[in-house]
Amino acid sequence: MEFVIVTGMSGAGKTLALRSFEDLGYFCIDNLPPALIPKFADLCAQSEGNITKVAIVVDIRGGQFFKDLNFILQNNGFQFKILFLEAKDDVLIRRFKETRRTHPLALDDRIIDGIAKEREMLEGLRDKANIVIDTSDFTGHQLIAKIKELFKGTDTKDLLITIISFGFKYGIPLDSDMVFDVRFLPNPFYDENLKNYTGNDKNVQDYIMAAKQTSVFLRKLEDMIDFLIPYYKEEGKSQLIISIGCTGGKHRSVTVANKLKEKLQRDGKLAKTFHRDIDKGK
């Protein structure tokens, strides 16, 4: 089991780091009292392989409990890594002011006083860390990308692309990242020999693909998706949802969604389809 303890300075980006670990498939807990770490590790070990990657945030928000961390780390029966996040004082001060948060150790003092106390408390823990990241010059997206680069491993999934076919008469899927309207394509609904079939059937696909505008549209759509994927991955996205709609979500949108999925899969991408409205209106 891979067990990562995320700690460091308040305001250095531990919340963003934990979000990155969640995207990588880690079981994540924020602000776990150190005394519970061994018990939690035992529970994970007893999960029969269902939990293989864990990331927990432990920091000075734990108050009195945080003082137990060094003892716990020195007297444990499991392997772990420590990821320590830090930043320069002026950067931390700016971040606290921008978010209007109070430093956990500066409830009645200046922010800089709380930062100084925290640095003193964390000094020994920083020395024990396997990885130290100074986030002073990082944007949020850059920190997420850095975490994924360091911990993604060899079995981490690539960007998952879900292609949803739908009918506009039933509404646009709310979780769409991109929406395309293919109602300009020839509609098999008006062909008595095709209307009762769907875009999963070859006769409908042949009818729609025979139109010149279909192949042109698909080529341009595929080029655009190929262009966008690296940038979405760079921004830290783990899933991309492309919605393709026609009137009823039964013929044209299903055909185009299937063809796009086939192309992406041929290119080695993780792609799947979901035909939301294919069975409606029967």
mmCIF file of C-alpha atoms in Angstrom, residues 160-166 173 178 180 221 225 239-245 253-265 270-276:
data_model
loop_
_atom_site.group_PDB
_atom_site.id
_atom_site.type_symbol
_atom_site.label_atom_id
_atom_site.label_comp_id
_atom_site.label_asym_id
_atom_site.label_seq_id
_atom_site.Cartn_x
_atom_site.Cartn_y
_atom_site.Cartn_z
ATOM 1 C CA LEU A 160 -11.030 9.857 -19.528
ATOM 2 C CA ILE A 161 -13.197 11.123 -22.366
ATOM 3 C CA THR A 162 -16.933 10.457 -22.104
ATOM 4 C CA ILE A 163 -18.980 11.170 -25.217
ATOM 5 C CA ILE A 164 -22.688 11.622 -24.498
ATOM 6 C CA SER A 165 -25.317 11.504 -27.230
ATOM 7 C CA PHE A 166 -28.550 13.285 -26.337
ATOM 8 C CA PRO A 173 -26.499 17.202 -20.149
ATOM 9 C CA MET A 178 -18.393 20.848 -24.634
ATOM 10 C CA PHE A 180 -22.062 20.073 -30.308
ATOM 11 C CA LEU A 221 -14.255 17.801 -34.575
ATOM 12 C CA ILE A 225 -10.331 17.370 -29.736
ATOM 13 C CA GLN A 239 -12.247 13.708 -17.206
ATOM 14 C CA LEU A 240 -13.610 15.421 -20.327
ATOM 15 C CA ILE A 241 -17.300 15.199 -21.198
ATOM 16 C CA ILE A 242 -18.263 15.885 -24.809
ATOM 17 C CA SER A 243 -21.998 16.047 -25.496
ATOM 18 C CA ILE A 244 -23.362 15.637 -29.030
ATOM 19 C CA GLY A 245 -27.001 16.410 -29.597
ATOM 20 C CA SER A 253 -25.978 12.132 -32.275
ATOM 21 C CA VAL A 254 -25.536 8.421 -31.545
ATOM 22 C CA THR A 255 -23.775 7.837 -34.867
ATOM 23 C CA VAL A 256 -21.388 10.790 -34.456
ATOM 24 C CA ALA A 257 -20.652 9.848 -30.818
ATOM 25 C CA ASN A 258 -19.816 6.292 -31.865
ATOM 26 C CA LYS A 259 -17.555 7.422 -34.710
ATOM 27 C CA LEU A 260 -15.714 9.890 -32.460
ATOM 28 C CA LYS A 261 -15.176 7.216 -29.805
ATOM 29 C CA GLU A 262 -13.804 4.778 -32.400
ATOM 30 C CA LYS A 263 -11.315 7.373 -33.626
ATOM 31 C CA LEU A 264 -10.133 8.302 -30.124
ATOM 32 C CA GLN A 265 -9.730 4.656 -29.159
ATOM 33 C CA LEU A 270 -9.506 6.384 -22.989
ATOM 34 C CA ALA A 271 -12.925 7.028 -24.506
ATOM 35 C CA LYS A 272 -16.423 5.707 -23.892
ATOM 36 C CA THR A 273 -19.945 6.588 -25.007
ATOM 37 C CA PHE A 274 -23.207 7.040 -23.142
ATOM 38 C CA HIS A 275 -26.352 7.263 -25.258
ATOM 39 C CA ARG A 276 -28.608 9.062 -22.811
#
